[in-house]
Amino acid sequence: MSKHQKTKRLQMSFSAAQIAYCSNVHPGEDITDVLENIRVHFAAVKNGRGLPQMASGLWLSAKATKQLIDDTHKFDEFTQVLGNEGVRLSSLNGFPYGDFHQKVVKQQVYLPTWAELSRLEYTQQLAIVLANCLPDDVSFGAISTLPIAYASNWTVAEHRQSVVNFVTLAQFLKTLEEDTGKRIVVSIEMEPDCVLQSTTELTAFFKDELIPYAESVGVNKHRLLRYIGCCYDTCHQGVMGEDIRASLQAIHSLGIVIAKIQVSNALTARVATNEDIEALTQLFSDEKFLHQTKVFSSGRQTTAIADLNREDLIALLESASGDYCNNIDANTSIEARIHYHIPINHAEENLPLPNLGTTQRAILTALDFVSEHLPYAPHLEIETYTWLNLLSKEKDKKLALHSGLIAEFDWLEQALFARNLLAGVSK
């Protein structure tokens, strides 16, 4: 490693207090619920880590955000709770618009799309909240948002409108920075089966659509890229089977700010028999969240399943084997990469079945890239929103949740320390 690289790594560091977790793990669409989650859950995790203050990747629904915008008393209470509980509000999750913990979420999480005015207005309101709460020593705030829409039934007209809305947002964020002195970067988060699911699609969207349209209406490339960036979810791109280093390099090379890295871990499974499929789907199929599944053979994606389920996996294995039965030859198997967020500290040895694995390596590769290439510090946010599913059999779910989140932080701190990325700690 060159002297220049070593110097850059020393500059590129995170304090323990800068690492956040995404609060979409906690149910709560109303602002009253959000405040209670901060007092009960955020405070317990912060205290468990031995910190007086801690960054928060807070999820605010459209309902909660509007309550803050419309009622100054509620906003004052909100800021008072942030101060009392040691919350450094540096990023927001602006992906789920409505109730993220209703009985069935599935594809509803992608509504409204970026073609709809309600999505634009919600994101603008989030930016106002964040700009008014962002600590003075934080260079920019980040808001993650959906990758335009779920791809099924998406139209050309809707796509054109989404481009217009993103450019309108960039102009709004410029004015907001002029008024408040706070820069907010709205960050597009790629996700399997959405309009932008791959790095190629994301970079093409910026290069071939967003930037040209912005310039056609008088918004130059520099201004657009100052306010519209990328939220890089390591689970999502792990499910896609992407080369994480090459993916991040492609985004960075285009000048797109990687404003937030959602540190997340996906499930993988090698299935060869009916029993494998039964065991996998009994554990991880659920009626609430969508678990997009990409199927690989010899390291290449061969097909996809819209949502993890027994029937589709059986059909794919039948096709792969040519003659499906309960005991297929051991050489006939498929690899499934499943959009199911599992704790980031979990590897193969922590999983309940011997044929299961994780995409944890994607997290470590992303951190390597940050240490070696980025001249700025993206927000780091652990996102394991499925904890309540995973803890369904625990007697004390609250204690188990807090302990699990703290264990995730411990693992991430160790990974940062190994890369000289943890400020105030030397090897």
GROMACS .gro file of C-alpha atoms in nm:
model
  427
    1MET     CA    1   0.000   0.000   0.000
    2SER     CA    2   0.129   0.344  -0.092
    3LYS     CA    3   0.193   0.624   0.155
    4HIS     CA    4  -0.091   0.817  -0.007
    5GLN     CA    5  -0.333   0.530   0.053
    6LYS     CA    6  -0.227   0.501   0.417
    7THR     CA    7  -0.285   0.872   0.468
    8LYS     CA    8  -0.630   0.848   0.308
    9ARG     CA    9  -0.724   0.557   0.532
   10LEU     CA   10  -0.630   0.753   0.842
   11GLN     CA   11  -0.853   1.037   0.727
   12MET     CA   12  -1.134   0.796   0.638
   13SER     CA   13  -1.247   0.678   0.978
   14PHE     CA   14  -1.563   0.643   1.181
   15SER     CA   15  -1.621   0.685   1.551
   16ALA     CA   16  -1.836   0.426   1.725
   17ALA     CA   17  -2.101   0.696   1.768
   18GLN     CA   18  -2.122   0.755   1.391
   19ILE     CA   19  -2.244   0.402   1.319
   20ALA     CA   20  -2.622   0.375   1.312
   21TYR     CA   21  -2.891   0.115   1.283
   22CYS     CA   22  -3.209   0.162   1.081
   23SER     CA   23  -3.515   0.199   1.301
   24ASN     CA   24  -3.747   0.034   1.048
   25VAL     CA   25  -3.694  -0.275   1.262
   26HIS     CA   26  -3.940  -0.114   1.508
   27PRO     CA   27  -4.311  -0.089   1.425
   28GLY     CA   28  -4.449   0.264   1.445
   29GLU     CA   29  -4.619   0.472   1.177
   30ASP     CA   30  -4.728   0.754   1.409
   31ILE     CA   31  -4.484   1.011   1.553
   32THR     CA   32  -4.589   0.908   1.905
   33ASP     CA   33  -4.469   0.556   1.826
   34VAL     CA   34  -4.143   0.692   1.684
   35LEU     CA   35  -4.071   0.885   2.004
   36GLU     CA   36  -4.147   0.578   2.214
   37ASN     CA   37  -3.915   0.366   1.999
   38ILE     CA   38  -3.636   0.618   2.056
   39ARG     CA   39  -3.690   0.616   2.434
   40VAL     CA   40  -3.727   0.238   2.465
   41HIS     CA   41  -3.511   0.084   2.192
   42PHE     CA   42  -3.261   0.339   2.063
   43ALA     CA   43  -3.165   0.447   2.416
   44ALA     CA   44  -3.117   0.087   2.530
   45VAL     CA   45  -2.888   0.007   2.235
   46LYS     CA   46  -2.690   0.330   2.278
   47ASN     CA   47  -2.647   0.267   2.650
   48GLY     CA   48  -2.560  -0.096   2.588
   49ARG     CA   49  -2.278   0.023   2.363
   50GLY     CA   50  -2.157   0.258   2.637
   51LEU     CA   51  -2.214   0.575   2.432
   52PRO     CA   52  -2.352   0.913   2.543
   53GLN     CA   53  -2.465   0.987   2.186
   54MET     CA   54  -2.520   0.774   1.875
   55ALA     CA   55  -2.617   0.833   1.513
   56SER     CA   56  -2.959   0.717   1.408
   57GLY     CA   57  -3.089   0.599   1.073
   58LEU     CA   58  -3.442   0.690   1.168
   59TRP     CA   59  -3.739   0.566   0.968
   60LEU     CA   60  -4.019   0.824   0.952
   61SER     CA   61  -4.334   0.725   0.767
   62ALA     CA   62  -4.521   0.980   0.558
   63LYS     CA   63  -4.775   1.012   0.839
   64ALA     CA   64  -4.512   1.078   1.106
   65THR     CA   65  -4.326   1.321   0.883
   66LYS     CA   66  -4.639   1.522   0.806
   67GLN     CA   67  -4.718   1.538   1.178
   68LEU     CA   68  -4.377   1.698   1.238
   69ILE     CA   69  -4.416   1.941   0.949
   70ASP     CA   70  -4.772   2.046   1.039
   71ASP     CA   71  -4.740   2.074   1.418
   72THR     CA   72  -4.462   2.289   1.565
   73HIS     CA   73  -4.531   2.151   1.913
   74LYS     CA   74  -4.475   1.796   1.792
   75PHE     CA   75  -4.157   1.904   1.614
   76ASP     CA   76  -4.032   2.071   1.931
   77GLU     CA   77  -4.108   1.755   2.129
   78PHE     CA   78  -3.927   1.551   1.863
   79THR     CA   79  -3.611   1.761   1.883
   80GLN     CA   80  -3.626   1.758   2.262
   81VAL     CA   81  -3.642   1.376   2.265
   82LEU     CA   82  -3.351   1.359   2.021
   83GLY     CA   83  -3.145   1.573   2.257
   84ASN     CA   84  -3.251   1.397   2.577
   85GLU     CA   85  -3.181   1.049   2.438
   86GLY     CA   86  -2.851   1.136   2.266
   87VAL     CA   87  -2.973   1.090   1.910
   88ARG     CA   88  -2.748   1.235   1.640
   89LEU     CA   89  -2.992   1.246   1.351
   90SER     CA   90  -2.764   1.212   1.049
   91SER     CA   91  -2.972   1.000   0.812
   92LEU     CA   92  -3.329   0.897   0.746
   93ASN     CA   93  -3.488   0.599   0.578
   94GLY     CA   94  -3.735   0.739   0.326
   95PHE     CA   95  -3.809   0.408   0.151
   96PRO     CA   96  -4.124   0.276   0.329
   97TYR     CA   97  -4.396   0.539   0.291
   98GLY     CA   98  -4.665   0.373   0.500
   99ASP     CA   99  -4.687   0.107   0.771
  100PHE     CA  100  -4.382  -0.115   0.728
  101HIS     CA  101  -4.507  -0.360   0.989
  102GLN     CA  102  -4.862  -0.419   0.876
  103LYS     CA  103  -4.965  -0.784   0.840
  104VAL     CA  104  -4.878  -0.792   0.468
  105VAL     CA  105  -4.621  -0.551   0.321
  106LYS     CA  106  -4.482  -0.727   0.012
  107GLN     CA  107  -4.490  -0.505  -0.303
  108GLN     CA  108  -4.678  -0.228  -0.119
  109VAL     CA  109  -4.343  -0.106   0.015
  110TYR     CA  110  -4.269   0.032  -0.334
  111LEU     CA  111  -4.573   0.260  -0.330
  112PRO     CA  112  -4.606   0.542  -0.404
  113THR     CA  113  -4.353   0.527  -0.687
  114TRP     CA  114  -4.122   0.807  -0.798
  115ALA     CA  115  -4.371   0.889  -1.073
  116GLU     CA  116  -4.618   1.009  -0.810
  117LEU     CA  117  -4.628   1.354  -0.654
  118SER     CA  118  -4.689   1.207  -0.308
  119ARG     CA  119  -4.346   1.037  -0.315
  120LEU     CA  120  -4.178   1.364  -0.408
  121GLU     CA  121  -4.362   1.562  -0.139
  122TYR     CA  122  -4.288   1.302   0.129
  123THR     CA  123  -3.917   1.309   0.044
  124GLN     CA  124  -3.911   1.690   0.047
  125GLN     CA  125  -4.069   1.690   0.391
  126LEU     CA  126  -3.814   1.436   0.515
  127ALA     CA  127  -3.538   1.664   0.388
  128ILE     CA  128  -3.683   1.959   0.580
  129VAL     CA  129  -3.691   1.754   0.901
  130LEU     CA  130  -3.337   1.627   0.856
  131ALA     CA  131  -3.194   1.967   0.762
  132ASN     CA  132  -3.339   2.114   1.081
  133CYS     CA  133  -3.200   1.833   1.299
  134LEU     CA  134  -2.863   1.759   1.135
  135PRO     CA  135  -2.570   1.814   1.376
  136ASP     CA  136  -2.345   2.103   1.273
  137ASP     CA  137  -2.037   1.880   1.252
  138VAL     CA  138  -2.198   1.644   0.996
  139SER     CA  139  -2.105   1.741   0.639
  140PHE     CA  140  -2.424   1.609   0.478
  141GLY     CA  141  -2.737   1.424   0.572
  142ALA     CA  142  -2.859   1.120   0.378
  143ILE     CA  143  -3.208   1.001   0.297
  144SER     CA  144  -3.241   0.660   0.133
  145THR     CA  145  -3.522   0.608  -0.115
  146LEU     CA  146  -3.663   0.337  -0.337
  147PRO     CA  147  -3.514   0.255  -0.682
  148ILE     CA  148  -3.797   0.435  -0.863
  149ALA     CA  149  -4.055   0.153  -0.847
  150TYR     CA  150  -4.115  -0.219  -0.856
  151ALA     CA  151  -4.036  -0.315  -1.216
  152SER     CA  152  -4.353  -0.515  -1.293
  153ASN     CA  153  -4.601  -0.312  -1.502
  154TRP     CA  154  -4.380  -0.001  -1.500
  155THR     CA  155  -4.454   0.222  -1.799
  156VAL     CA  156  -4.248   0.456  -2.014
  157ALA     CA  157  -4.468   0.752  -1.916
  158GLU     CA  158  -4.419   0.677  -1.546
  159HIS     CA  159  -4.046   0.649  -1.598
  160ARG     CA  160  -4.027   0.988  -1.766
  161GLN     CA  161  -4.218   1.145  -1.480
  162SER     CA  162  -3.984   0.990  -1.225
  163VAL     CA  163  -3.689   1.158  -1.398
  164VAL     CA  164  -3.869   1.492  -1.381
  165ASN     CA  165  -3.944   1.440  -1.011
  166PHE     CA  166  -3.583   1.361  -0.921
  167VAL     CA  167  -3.461   1.677  -1.094
  168THR     CA  168  -3.734   1.879  -0.921
  169LEU     CA  169  -3.610   1.731  -0.594
  170ALA     CA  170  -3.250   1.834  -0.668
  171GLN     CA  171  -3.364   2.192  -0.722
  172PHE     CA  172  -3.560   2.181  -0.397
  173LEU     CA  173  -3.258   2.049  -0.205
  174LYS     CA  174  -3.039   2.326  -0.344
  175THR     CA  175  -3.282   2.587  -0.212
  176LEU     CA  176  -3.302   2.402   0.119
  177GLU     CA  177  -2.923   2.414   0.157
  178GLU     CA  178  -2.923   2.786   0.077
  179ASP     CA  179  -3.189   2.844   0.344
  180THR     CA  180  -3.051   2.618   0.620
  181GLY     CA  181  -2.683   2.569   0.539
  182LYS     CA  182  -2.743   2.193   0.548
  183ARG     CA  183  -2.681   1.967   0.251
  184ILE     CA  184  -2.915   1.670   0.217
  185VAL     CA  185  -2.840   1.390  -0.031
  186VAL     CA  186  -3.135   1.174  -0.137
  187SER     CA  187  -2.986   0.836  -0.213
  188ILE     CA  188  -3.134   0.582  -0.451
  189GLU     CA  189  -3.118   0.230  -0.311
  190MET     CA  190  -3.100  -0.050  -0.569
  191GLU     CA  191  -3.312  -0.354  -0.490
  192PRO     CA  192  -3.383  -0.685  -0.667
  193ASP     CA  193  -3.679  -0.682  -0.908
  194CYS     CA  194  -3.710  -0.305  -0.904
  195VAL     CA  195  -3.661  -0.064  -1.194
  196LEU     CA  196  -3.303  -0.015  -1.076
  197GLN     CA  197  -3.184  -0.349  -0.942
  198SER     CA  198  -2.829  -0.359  -1.078
  199THR     CA  199  -2.533  -0.125  -1.085
  200THR     CA  200  -2.551  -0.116  -1.465
  201GLU     CA  201  -2.909   0.006  -1.445
  202LEU     CA  202  -2.832   0.264  -1.177
  203THR     CA  203  -2.535   0.415  -1.357
  204ALA     CA  204  -2.722   0.416  -1.689
  205PHE     CA  205  -3.013   0.596  -1.523
  206PHE     CA  206  -2.782   0.873  -1.406
  207LYS     CA  207  -2.569   0.893  -1.719
  208ASP     CA  208  -2.831   0.850  -1.991
  209GLU     CA  209  -3.148   0.989  -1.832
  210LEU     CA  210  -3.114   1.192  -1.514
  211ILE     CA  211  -2.812   1.405  -1.604
  212PRO     CA  212  -2.920   1.480  -1.965
  213TYR     CA  213  -3.269   1.582  -1.857
  214ALA     CA  214  -3.134   1.796  -1.571
  215GLU     CA  215  -2.901   1.979  -1.808
  216SER     CA  216  -3.187   2.034  -2.054
  217VAL     CA  217  -3.376   2.232  -1.786
  218GLY     CA  218  -3.077   2.428  -1.663
  219VAL     CA  219  -2.960   2.206  -1.375
  220ASN     CA  220  -2.596   2.121  -1.433
  221LYS     CA  221  -2.443   1.783  -1.360
  222HIS     CA  222  -2.251   1.909  -1.056
  223ARG     CA  223  -2.567   2.041  -0.891
  224LEU     CA  224  -2.764   1.726  -0.961
  225LEU     CA  225  -2.492   1.498  -0.823
  226ARG     CA  226  -2.459   1.716  -0.513
  227TYR     CA  227  -2.810   1.623  -0.406
  228ILE     CA  228  -2.903   1.292  -0.573
  229GLY     CA  229  -2.679   0.998  -0.486
  230CYS     CA  230  -2.674   0.629  -0.401
  231CYS     CA  231  -2.758   0.428  -0.093
  232TYR     CA  232  -2.561   0.106  -0.133
  233ASP     CA  233  -2.730  -0.191   0.032
  234THR     CA  234  -2.482  -0.480   0.059
  235CYS     CA  235  -2.758  -0.738   0.102
  236HIS     CA  236  -2.933  -0.633  -0.218
  237GLN     CA  237  -2.624  -0.636  -0.437
  238GLY     CA  238  -2.513  -0.961  -0.274
  239VAL     CA  239  -2.844  -1.117  -0.377
  240MET     CA  240  -2.781  -0.989  -0.730
  241GLY     CA  241  -2.445  -1.169  -0.729
  242GLU     CA  242  -2.260  -0.851  -0.820
  243ASP     CA  243  -1.886  -0.797  -0.791
  244ILE     CA  244  -1.910  -0.552  -0.500
  245ARG     CA  245  -1.578  -0.380  -0.562
  246ALA     CA  246  -1.647  -0.332  -0.933
  247SER     CA  247  -2.000  -0.216  -0.856
  248LEU     CA  248  -1.888   0.052  -0.610
  249GLN     CA  249  -1.610   0.160  -0.845
  250ALA     CA  250  -1.855   0.208  -1.132
  251ILE     CA  251  -2.080   0.426  -0.915
  252HIS     CA  252  -1.791   0.626  -0.769
  253SER     CA  253  -1.624   0.677  -1.108
  254LEU     CA  254  -1.938   0.841  -1.245
  255GLY     CA  255  -1.929   1.098  -0.965
  256ILE     CA  256  -2.235   0.959  -0.786
  257VAL     CA  257  -2.206   1.016  -0.412
  258ILE     CA  258  -2.238   0.695  -0.212
  259ALA     CA  259  -2.407   0.883   0.067
  260LYS     CA  260  -2.509   0.582   0.271
  261ILE     CA  261  -2.406   0.220   0.295
  262GLN     CA  262  -2.674   0.003   0.442
  263VAL     CA  263  -2.470  -0.266   0.609
  264SER     CA  264  -2.685  -0.573   0.559
  265ASN     CA  265  -2.652  -0.946   0.513
  266ALA     CA  266  -2.849  -1.177   0.283
  267LEU     CA  267  -2.931  -1.545   0.307
  268THR     CA  268  -2.800  -1.802   0.060
  269ALA     CA  269  -2.899  -2.166   0.026
  270ARG     CA  270  -2.774  -2.466  -0.169
  271VAL     CA  271  -3.075  -2.689  -0.232
  272ALA     CA  272  -3.054  -3.037  -0.379
  273THR     CA  273  -3.354  -3.226  -0.236
  274ASN     CA  274  -3.718  -3.187  -0.145
  275GLU     CA  275  -3.616  -3.189   0.220
  276ASP     CA  276  -3.381  -2.893   0.161
  277ILE     CA  277  -3.662  -2.692   0.007
  278GLU     CA  278  -3.914  -2.782   0.278
  279ALA     CA  279  -3.673  -2.685   0.555
  280LEU     CA  280  -3.572  -2.358   0.386
  281THR     CA  281  -3.922  -2.234   0.312
  282GLN     CA  282  -4.060  -2.334   0.652
  283LEU     CA  283  -3.796  -2.118   0.816
  284PHE     CA  284  -3.784  -1.816   0.586
  285SER     CA  285  -4.104  -1.783   0.381
  286ASP     CA  286  -4.340  -1.535   0.543
  287GLU     CA  287  -4.654  -1.342   0.459
  288LYS     CA  288  -4.525  -0.997   0.559
  289PHE     CA  289  -4.209  -0.918   0.363
  290LEU     CA  290  -4.110  -0.983   0.002
  291HIS     CA  291  -3.812  -1.217  -0.032
  292GLN     CA  292  -3.696  -1.188  -0.392
  293THR     CA  293  -3.480  -1.488  -0.483
  294LYS     CA  294  -3.213  -1.508  -0.751
  295VAL     CA  295  -3.107  -1.855  -0.862
  296PHE     CA  296  -2.750  -1.925  -0.969
  297SER     CA  297  -2.573  -2.210  -1.139
  298SER     CA  298  -2.196  -2.225  -1.185
  299GLY     CA  299  -2.170  -1.871  -1.051
  300ARG     CA  300  -2.416  -1.726  -1.307
  301GLN     CA  301  -2.772  -1.615  -1.244
  302THR     CA  302  -3.004  -1.842  -1.437
  303THR     CA  303  -3.348  -1.732  -1.322
  304ALA     CA  304  -3.540  -1.554  -1.049
  305ILE     CA  305  -3.834  -1.610  -0.816
  306ALA     CA  306  -4.048  -1.310  -0.729
  307ASP     CA  307  -4.092  -1.427  -0.368
  308LEU     CA  308  -3.939  -1.724  -0.186
  309ASN     CA  309  -4.178  -2.018  -0.201
  310ARG     CA  310  -4.175  -2.398  -0.207
  311GLU     CA  311  -4.353  -2.453  -0.539
  312ASP     CA  312  -4.123  -2.239  -0.755
  313LEU     CA  313  -3.809  -2.386  -0.600
  314ILE     CA  314  -3.935  -2.738  -0.662
  315ALA     CA  315  -4.007  -2.653  -1.025
  316LEU     CA  316  -3.658  -2.508  -1.071
  317LEU     CA  317  -3.494  -2.809  -0.913
  318GLU     CA  318  -3.701  -3.040  -1.131
  319SER     CA  319  -3.580  -2.850  -1.433
  320ALA     CA  320  -3.219  -2.862  -1.315
  321SER     CA  321  -3.229  -3.235  -1.241
  322GLY     CA  322  -3.444  -3.342  -1.533
  323ASP     CA  323  -3.625  -3.586  -1.307
  324TYR     CA  324  -3.716  -3.445  -0.965
  325CYS     CA  325  -3.762  -3.685  -0.676
  326ASN     CA  326  -3.701  -3.686  -0.304
  327ASN     CA  327  -3.341  -3.801  -0.339
  328ILE     CA  328  -3.162  -3.632  -0.623
  329ASP     CA  329  -2.802  -3.704  -0.704
  330ALA     CA  330  -2.578  -3.485  -0.486
  331ASN     CA  331  -2.427  -3.321  -0.793
  332THR     CA  332  -2.765  -3.171  -0.890
  333SER     CA  333  -2.835  -2.859  -0.689
  334ILE     CA  334  -2.914  -2.492  -0.728
  335GLU     CA  335  -2.790  -2.193  -0.533
  336ALA     CA  336  -3.057  -1.951  -0.415
  337ARG     CA  337  -2.965  -1.597  -0.304
  338ILE     CA  338  -3.255  -1.468  -0.099
  339HIS     CA  339  -3.350  -1.112  -0.011
  340TYR     CA  340  -3.391  -1.192   0.354
  341HIS     CA  341  -3.198  -0.962   0.587
  342ILE     CA  342  -3.026  -1.166   0.855
  343PRO     CA  343  -2.799  -1.029   1.129
  344ILE     CA  344  -2.474  -0.896   0.984
  345ASN     CA  345  -2.266  -1.092   1.236
  346HIS     CA  346  -2.415  -1.422   1.122
  347ALA     CA  347  -2.210  -1.651   0.899
  348GLU     CA  348  -2.261  -2.013   0.799
  349GLU     CA  349  -2.186  -2.145   1.148
  350ASN     CA  350  -2.464  -1.929   1.299
  351LEU     CA  351  -2.741  -2.058   1.073
  352PRO     CA  352  -2.990  -2.337   1.155
  353LEU     CA  353  -2.926  -2.558   0.849
  354PRO     CA  354  -2.596  -2.689   0.710
  355ASN     CA  355  -2.677  -2.589   0.351
  356LEU     CA  356  -2.729  -2.221   0.436
  357GLY     CA  357  -2.481  -1.940   0.387
  358THR     CA  358  -2.465  -1.561   0.383
  359THR     CA  359  -2.340  -1.271   0.173
  360GLN     CA  360  -2.138  -1.132   0.463
  361ARG     CA  361  -1.833  -1.107   0.238
  362ALA     CA  362  -2.013  -0.829   0.047
  363ILE     CA  363  -2.007  -0.614   0.362
  364LEU     CA  364  -1.634  -0.662   0.411
  365THR     CA  365  -1.558  -0.589   0.047
  366ALA     CA  366  -1.762  -0.269   0.067
  367LEU     CA  367  -1.565  -0.159   0.373
  368ASP     CA  368  -1.241  -0.237   0.190
  369PHE     CA  369  -1.354  -0.013  -0.094
  370VAL     CA  370  -1.441   0.270   0.146
  371SER     CA  371  -1.100   0.251   0.310
  372GLU     CA  372  -0.910   0.244  -0.018
  373HIS     CA  373  -1.105   0.473  -0.250
  374LEU     CA  374  -1.359   0.712  -0.100
  375PRO     CA  375  -1.244   1.066  -0.013
  376TYR     CA  376  -1.550   1.115   0.209
  377ALA     CA  377  -1.726   0.916   0.480
  378PRO     CA  378  -2.060   0.764   0.380
  379HIS     CA  379  -2.314   0.710   0.654
  380LEU     CA  380  -2.295   0.353   0.781
  381GLU     CA  381  -2.629   0.208   0.882
  382ILE     CA  382  -2.701  -0.148   0.991
  383GLU     CA  383  -3.032  -0.265   0.848
  384THR     CA  384  -3.179  -0.591   0.974
  385TYR     CA  385  -3.552  -0.517   0.970
  386THR     CA  386  -3.648  -0.885   1.003
  387TRP     CA  387  -3.535  -0.915   1.367
  388LEU     CA  388  -3.892  -0.953   1.494
  389ASN     CA  389  -3.944  -1.248   1.258
  390LEU     CA  390  -3.620  -1.407   1.377
  391LEU     CA  391  -3.713  -1.359   1.745
  392SER     CA  392  -4.071  -1.487   1.720
  393LYS     CA  393  -4.005  -1.770   1.968
  394GLU     CA  394  -3.811  -1.562   2.223
  395LYS     CA  395  -3.984  -1.502   2.558
  396ASP     CA  396  -3.825  -1.160   2.614
  397LYS     CA  397  -3.827  -1.021   2.262
  398LYS     CA  398  -3.723  -0.672   2.369
  399LEU     CA  399  -3.411  -0.791   2.550
  400ALA     CA  400  -3.325  -1.031   2.268
  401LEU     CA  401  -3.366  -0.753   2.011
  402HIS     CA  402  -3.143  -0.511   2.199
  403SER     CA  403  -2.878  -0.779   2.254
  404GLY     CA  404  -2.893  -0.878   1.889
  405LEU     CA  405  -2.851  -0.521   1.765
  406ILE     CA  406  -2.558  -0.461   2.000
  407ALA     CA  407  -2.393  -0.782   1.874
  408GLU     CA  408  -2.427  -0.650   1.518
  409PHE     CA  409  -2.258  -0.325   1.620
  410ASP     CA  410  -1.977  -0.518   1.790
  411TRP     CA  411  -1.914  -0.718   1.473
  412LEU     CA  412  -1.913  -0.408   1.254
  413GLU     CA  413  -1.675  -0.225   1.488
  414GLN     CA  414  -1.435  -0.519   1.468
  415ALA     CA  415  -1.452  -0.513   1.088
  416LEU     CA  416  -1.382  -0.137   1.086
  417PHE     CA  417  -1.098  -0.180   1.335
  418ALA     CA  418  -0.935  -0.445   1.114
  419ARG     CA  419  -0.925  -0.186   0.833
  420ASN     CA  420  -0.803   0.107   1.046
  421LEU     CA  421  -1.145   0.264   0.996
  422LEU     CA  422  -1.244   0.293   1.361
  423ALA     CA  423  -1.147   0.635   1.495
  424GLY     CA  424  -0.979   0.659   1.832
  425VAL     CA  425  -0.863   0.298   1.823
  426SER     CA  426  -0.522   0.186   1.699
  427LYS     CA  427  -0.391  -0.161   1.637
   0.00000   0.00000   0.00000
